Coordinates of C-alpha atoms and ligand atoms in Angstrom, one line a residue:
M221 CA 78.8 62.6 23.0
Q222 CA 77.2 63.9 26.2
I223 CA 79.0 64.3 29.5
L224 CA 77.4 62.7 32.5
D225 CA 77.9 65.5 35.0
G226 CA 78.3 64.0 38.4
K227 CA 78.6 67.4 40.0
L228 CA 75.3 68.5 38.6
V229 CA 73.4 65.3 39.5
S230 CA 74.9 65.2 43.0
A231 CA 73.9 68.9 43.6
A232 CA 70.3 67.9 42.7
V233 CA 70.4 65.0 45.1
K234 CA 71.9 67.2 47.8
A235 CA 69.3 69.9 47.2
Q236 CA 66.5 67.3 47.7
L237 CA 68.1 66.1 50.9
A238 CA 68.6 69.7 52.2
D239 CA 64.8 70.2 51.7
K240 CA 64.2 67.0 53.7
V241 CA 66.3 68.3 56.5
T242 CA 64.4 71.6 56.5
E243 CA 61.1 69.5 56.8
L244 CA 62.6 67.4 59.6
K245 CA 63.6 70.6 61.5
A246 CA 60.2 72.2 61.0
L247 CA 58.7 69.1 62.6
G248 CA 61.2 69.2 65.5
E249 CA 62.6 65.9 64.3
K250 CA 66.2 64.7 64.6
V251 CA 68.6 65.6 61.8
P252 CA 70.5 62.8 60.2
H253 CA 73.9 62.3 61.8
L254 CA 76.9 60.5 60.0
A255 CA 80.0 59.4 61.9
A256 CA 83.1 59.0 59.8
I257 CA 86.2 57.2 61.0
L258 CA 89.6 58.0 59.5
V259 CA 92.7 56.0 60.5
G260 CA 96.1 57.4 59.6
N261 CA 96.8 60.1 57.1
N262 CA 96.5 58.6 53.7
P263 CA 96.2 61.8 51.5
A264 CA 93.4 60.3 49.3
S265 CA 91.4 59.1 52.3
E266 CA 91.8 62.5 53.9
T267 CA 90.4 64.1 50.8
Y268 CA 87.4 61.7 50.6
V269 CA 86.5 62.0 54.3
A270 CA 86.8 65.8 54.1
S271 CA 84.4 65.9 51.2
K272 CA 81.9 63.7 53.0
V273 CA 82.0 65.8 56.1
K274 CA 81.7 69.0 54.1
S275 CA 78.8 67.7 52.1
C276 CA 77.0 66.8 55.4
A277 CA 77.4 70.4 56.5
E278 CA 76.2 71.8 53.2
I279 CA 72.8 70.0 53.5
G280 CA 72.3 70.4 57.2
F281 CA 73.3 66.8 58.3
H282 CA 75.3 66.5 61.5
S283 CA 78.6 64.7 61.2
T284 CA 81.2 63.5 63.6
L285 CA 84.7 62.8 62.4
L286 CA 86.8 60.4 64.6
R287 CA 90.5 60.5 63.6
F288 CA 92.9 57.9 64.9
D289 CA 96.6 57.5 64.6
A290 CA 97.7 54.8 62.1
K291 CA 99.1 52.8 65.0
I292 CA 95.7 52.5 66.8
S293 CA 95.1 48.9 68.0
E294 CA 92.5 46.9 66.3
K295 CA 90.7 46.5 69.7
H296 CA 90.6 50.3 70.3
L297 CA 89.1 50.8 66.9
L298 CA 86.5 48.1 67.3
D299 CA 85.6 49.5 70.8
N300 CA 85.0 52.9 69.2
I301 CA 82.8 51.4 66.5
T302 CA 80.8 49.7 69.3
L303 CA 80.3 53.0 71.0
L304 CA 79.0 54.5 67.8
N305 CA 76.7 51.5 67.3
E306 CA 75.3 52.2 70.8
N307 CA 74.9 55.9 70.4
A308 CA 71.3 56.6 69.4
D309 CA 72.2 60.0 68.0
I310 CA 74.4 58.4 65.3
D311 CA 72.4 57.2 62.2
G312 CA 75.2 56.1 59.9
I313 CA 78.8 54.9 60.4
L314 CA 81.5 54.8 57.7
V315 CA 85.1 53.6 58.2
Q316 CA 87.2 55.0 55.4
L317 CA 89.2 52.3 53.7
P318 CA 91.9 51.2 53.3
L319 CA 93.0 50.6 56.9
P320 CA 96.5 50.0 58.1
K321 CA 97.7 46.4 57.5
H322 CA 97.6 45.3 61.1
I323 CA 93.8 45.9 61.2
N324 CA 91.5 43.3 59.9
E325 CA 89.1 45.2 57.6
E326 CA 86.6 42.4 57.5
L327 CA 86.4 42.4 61.3
V328 CA 85.9 46.1 61.3
I329 CA 83.1 46.0 58.7
N330 CA 81.4 43.1 60.5
T331 CA 81.5 45.2 63.8
I332 CA 79.4 48.0 62.3
D333 CA 75.7 47.7 63.2
P334 CA 74.1 46.7 59.9
S335 CA 71.4 49.2 60.5
K336 CA 74.0 52.0 60.5
D337 CA 76.2 50.5 57.7
V338 CA 75.6 53.3 55.2
D339 CA 78.5 52.1 53.0
G340 CA 76.6 48.9 52.6
F341 CA 79.7 46.7 53.1
H342 CA 78.4 44.5 56.0
P343 CA 77.7 40.9 54.8
M344 CA 74.2 41.2 56.0
N345 CA 73.5 44.2 53.7
V346 CA 75.5 42.6 50.9
G347 CA 73.3 39.5 51.2
K348 CA 70.1 41.6 51.2
M349 CA 71.3 43.4 48.1
V350 CA 72.0 40.1 46.3
A351 CA 68.5 38.8 47.3
G352 CA 66.9 42.1 46.0
L353 CA 65.7 43.1 49.5
P354 CA 65.7 46.7 50.7
T355 CA 69.1 47.6 52.1
Y356 CA 72.0 50.0 52.0
I357 CA 73.5 49.8 48.5
P358 CA 77.3 50.4 48.4
A359 CA 77.7 54.1 47.7
T360 CA 79.6 54.0 44.4
P361 CA 77.4 51.6 42.5
Y362 CA 74.3 53.3 44.0
G363 CA 75.6 56.6 42.8
I364 CA 76.1 55.2 39.3
M365 CA 72.6 53.9 39.3
L366 CA 71.3 57.3 40.3
M367 CA 73.3 58.9 37.5
L368 CA 71.9 56.4 34.9
E369 CA 68.4 57.1 36.2
H370 CA 68.9 60.9 36.1
Y371 CA 70.0 60.9 32.5
N372 CA 67.4 58.3 31.4
I373 CA 70.1 56.1 29.9
P374 CA 68.5 53.0 28.4
T375 CA 69.8 49.9 30.1
K376 CA 67.1 47.2 29.3
G377 CA 68.5 44.5 27.1
K378 CA 71.9 46.2 26.9
H379 CA 75.2 44.4 27.3
A380 CA 77.1 45.9 30.2
V381 CA 80.7 45.0 30.7
V382 CA 82.0 45.8 34.2
I383 CA 85.8 45.8 34.5
G384 CA 86.9 45.0 38.1
R385 CA 85.2 42.7 40.6
S386 CA 86.0 44.5 44.0
H387 CA 83.4 44.1 46.8
I388 CA 82.9 47.9 46.9
V389 CA 82.4 48.6 43.2
G390 CA 82.6 46.0 40.4
T391 CA 80.7 43.1 42.0
P392 CA 77.8 45.1 43.4
M393 CA 77.6 47.1 40.1
S394 CA 77.2 43.8 38.2
I395 CA 74.4 42.7 40.5
L396 CA 72.5 46.0 40.2
L397 CA 72.8 46.3 36.4
S398 CA 71.5 42.7 36.0
R399 CA 68.4 43.2 38.2
N400 CA 64.9 43.2 36.8
A401 CA 64.5 46.9 37.4
N402 CA 65.1 50.2 35.7
P403 CA 68.0 51.0 35.6
G404 CA 68.9 47.4 35.2
N405 CA 67.8 44.5 33.0
C406 CA 71.3 44.4 31.4
T407 CA 73.1 41.3 30.3
V408 CA 76.2 41.7 32.4
T409 CA 79.7 40.4 31.9
L410 CA 81.9 40.9 35.0
T411 CA 85.6 40.9 34.1
H412 CA 88.8 41.0 36.1
S413 CA 92.6 40.5 35.8
Q414 CA 92.2 36.9 34.7
T415 CA 89.7 37.6 31.9
A416 CA 90.8 36.4 28.5
N417 CA 90.1 38.6 25.5
L418 CA 89.1 41.6 27.5
K419 CA 89.3 43.9 24.4
E420 CA 86.9 41.7 22.4
I421 CA 84.5 41.6 25.3
C422 CA 84.6 45.3 25.7
L423 CA 84.0 45.9 22.0
Q424 CA 80.6 44.1 22.4
A425 CA 79.6 46.4 25.3
D426 CA 76.8 48.9 25.1
I427 CA 77.8 50.1 28.6
I428 CA 81.3 49.9 30.1
V429 CA 81.9 50.4 33.8
A430 CA 85.6 50.7 34.4
A431 CA 86.7 50.1 38.1
I432 CA 90.3 48.9 37.8
G433 CA 92.5 51.5 39.4
R434 CA 94.9 51.9 36.4
P435 CA 95.2 55.2 34.6
N436 CA 94.0 55.2 31.0
F437 CA 93.4 51.4 31.0
V438 CA 90.4 51.6 28.7
T439 CA 91.6 52.7 25.3
A440 CA 89.6 53.8 22.2
D441 CA 90.2 50.5 20.5
M442 CA 88.3 48.7 23.3
V443 CA 85.1 50.9 22.9
K444 CA 82.3 50.4 20.4
E445 CA 80.8 53.5 18.7
G446 CA 78.0 54.9 20.8
A447 CA 78.8 53.1 24.0
V448 CA 78.1 54.5 27.4
V449 CA 81.3 54.7 29.5
I450 CA 81.3 55.1 33.2
D451 CA 84.8 55.7 34.6
V452 CA 85.0 54.9 38.3
G453 CA 88.8 55.1 38.5
I454 CA 90.5 57.8 40.6
N455 CA 94.3 57.7 40.0
R456 CA 96.8 60.3 41.0
I457 CA 99.5 60.9 38.4
E458 CA 102.5 63.2 38.7
D459 CA 102.0 66.6 37.2
A460 CA 104.6 69.3 37.8
S461 CA 102.3 72.0 36.4
K462 CA 100.0 71.5 39.4
K463 CA 100.5 73.1 42.8
S464 CA 99.8 69.7 44.4
G465 CA 102.3 68.0 42.1
F466 CA 99.7 65.6 40.8
R467 CA 96.4 65.4 38.9
L468 CA 93.5 63.0 38.9
V469 CA 92.8 60.7 36.0
G470 CA 90.3 57.9 35.6
D471 CA 90.7 54.4 34.3
V472 CA 89.6 55.5 30.8
D473 CA 91.7 57.3 28.2
Y474 CA 89.2 60.1 28.2
N475 CA 90.4 62.2 25.3
A476 CA 90.6 59.3 22.9
V477 CA 87.5 57.4 24.1
A478 CA 85.0 60.3 24.6
P479 CA 84.4 61.0 20.9
K480 CA 83.3 57.4 20.3
T481 CA 80.8 57.4 23.2
S482 CA 77.1 58.4 23.5
F483 CA 77.6 59.3 27.2
I484 CA 80.7 59.4 29.3
T485 CA 81.7 60.4 32.9
P486 CA 84.6 62.7 33.4
V487 CA 87.3 62.3 36.1
P488 CA 87.1 64.3 38.3
G489 CA 83.4 65.4 38.4
G490 CA 81.7 62.1 37.4
V491 CA 81.3 59.1 39.7
G492 CA 83.1 60.7 42.6
P493 CA 80.4 63.3 43.5
M494 CA 77.7 60.7 42.9
T495 CA 79.4 58.4 45.5
I496 CA 79.0 61.1 48.1
A497 CA 75.4 61.8 47.1
A498 CA 74.6 58.1 47.5
L499 CA 76.2 58.0 50.9
L500 CA 74.1 60.9 52.0
K501 CA 71.0 59.3 50.7
N502 CA 71.8 56.1 52.6
T503 CA 72.4 58.2 55.8
Y504 CA 69.1 59.9 55.3
H505 CA 67.3 56.6 55.0
A506 CA 69.2 55.2 58.0
S507 CA 68.0 58.2 60.1
L508 CA 64.4 57.2 59.2
G509 CA 65.1 53.5 59.8
Q510 CA 64.5 52.8 56.1
K511 CA 66.5 51.0 53.5
V512 CA 66.8 51.6 49.8
N513 CA 64.7 49.4 47.6
M514 CA 66.2 49.2 44.1
N515 CA 63.5 47.0 42.7
Ligands
NAP58 N1 84.8 57.4 42.2 C1 84.7 56.9 43.4 O1 83.9 57.3 44.2 C2 85.4 55.6 43.7 C3 85.0 54.8 44.7 C4 85.7 53.6 44.9 C5 86.8 53.3 44.1 N2 87.3 54.2 43.2 C6 88.4 54.0 42.3 O2 88.0 53.0 41.4 C7 89.2 52.2 41.1 C8 88.9 50.7 41.4 O3 88.7 50.7 42.8 P1 88.4 49.3 43.6 O4 88.4 49.5 45.0 O5 87.3 48.6 42.9 O6 89.8 48.5 43.2 P2 90.4 47.1 43.5 O7 89.8 46.6 44.8 O8 91.9 47.3 43.5 O9 89.9 46.2 42.3 C9 90.4 46.4 41.0 C10 89.8 45.4 40.1 O10 90.4 45.6 38.8 C11 90.8 44.3 38.3 N3 91.9 44.4 37.4 C12 93.2 44.7 37.7 N4 94.0 44.6 36.6 C13 93.1 44.3 35.6 C14 93.3 44.0 34.2 N5 94.5 44.1 33.7 N6 92.3 43.6 33.5 C15 91.0 43.5 34.0 N7 90.8 43.7 35.3 C16 91.8 44.1 36.1 C17 91.2 43.5 39.5 O11 91.1 42.1 39.2 P3 91.4 40.9 40.2 O12 90.2 40.8 41.1 O13 91.6 39.7 39.4 O14 92.6 41.3 41.0 C18 90.1 43.9 40.5 O15 88.9 43.2 40.5 C19 90.3 52.8 41.8 O16 91.0 53.8 41.0 C20 89.6 53.6 43.0 O17 90.4 54.7 43.4 C21 86.6 55.4 42.9

């Protein structure tokens, strides 16, 4: 069993981007600038946004964090996104999800200029991804593809089972893995809460991507010997031994599953850092007016 080290791969991606920033500066060019919007004070969202802003600083990107009270009106939020759309210095915009219930997330995403939508959630960018056109690939699936590529994990002809069909992880992951590309060329089964015989389907998988949001959901009896397991889940569970009172676990019962796998991502330190690396790559491409071509 080999651990897929997201911290290591993410550090390599960040180092490449830091070199690009040095080149841009030497040429007197503009440095990539990411704007992040955080509404309310959801602790997990606070952590994610803080890591994104910190990562920008580490590699020399500019970042702007706009924080709003959870009671912000939808109109005020949309007006602020419009200002960022119009600000030529801002290359990428991300709105940390989830948003408070009174705000229509779809409307918010649709308001972001598709050319600055570095999370790749705007329908125009989703459509381009489905059509195999250059675009911004949603950061988590893009980060997983970068990880598979980094470790040269064979994907051609493999059966990949994706558990979870969210717009931000499971569905784009299934599309990317099924593409005629490397990584890609998998035969993909996309599963969800209504899937019958999930265990039997998982037992046929050469690659499992778990994006459910339930601690330890994937158990050892669901995993074939030698499978590759990518654990997207980030779940907080109570742990009195920790200063914070909680610890993070994935969607995979890591200790029991890991010995059966050929490759597995840990939580934390697997997909999470890759998501940030992918977001930074998208922001770099946005600053150059380029999109990512996964073909
Ligand atoms: N590492 C990262 O950077 C990163 C990024 C994003 C998300 N995450 C984490 O990844 C997890 C999933 O996130 P998400 O946004 O994709 O979650 P989500 O929107 O809540 O989607 C969860 C998916 O799991 C499916 N599901 C629920 N119960 C199931 C069951 N019993 N059997 C099979 N499928 C089941 C749901 O099916 P239905 O569609 O039928 O309801 C849904 O498609 C969360 O822990 C989240 O925190 C991590």
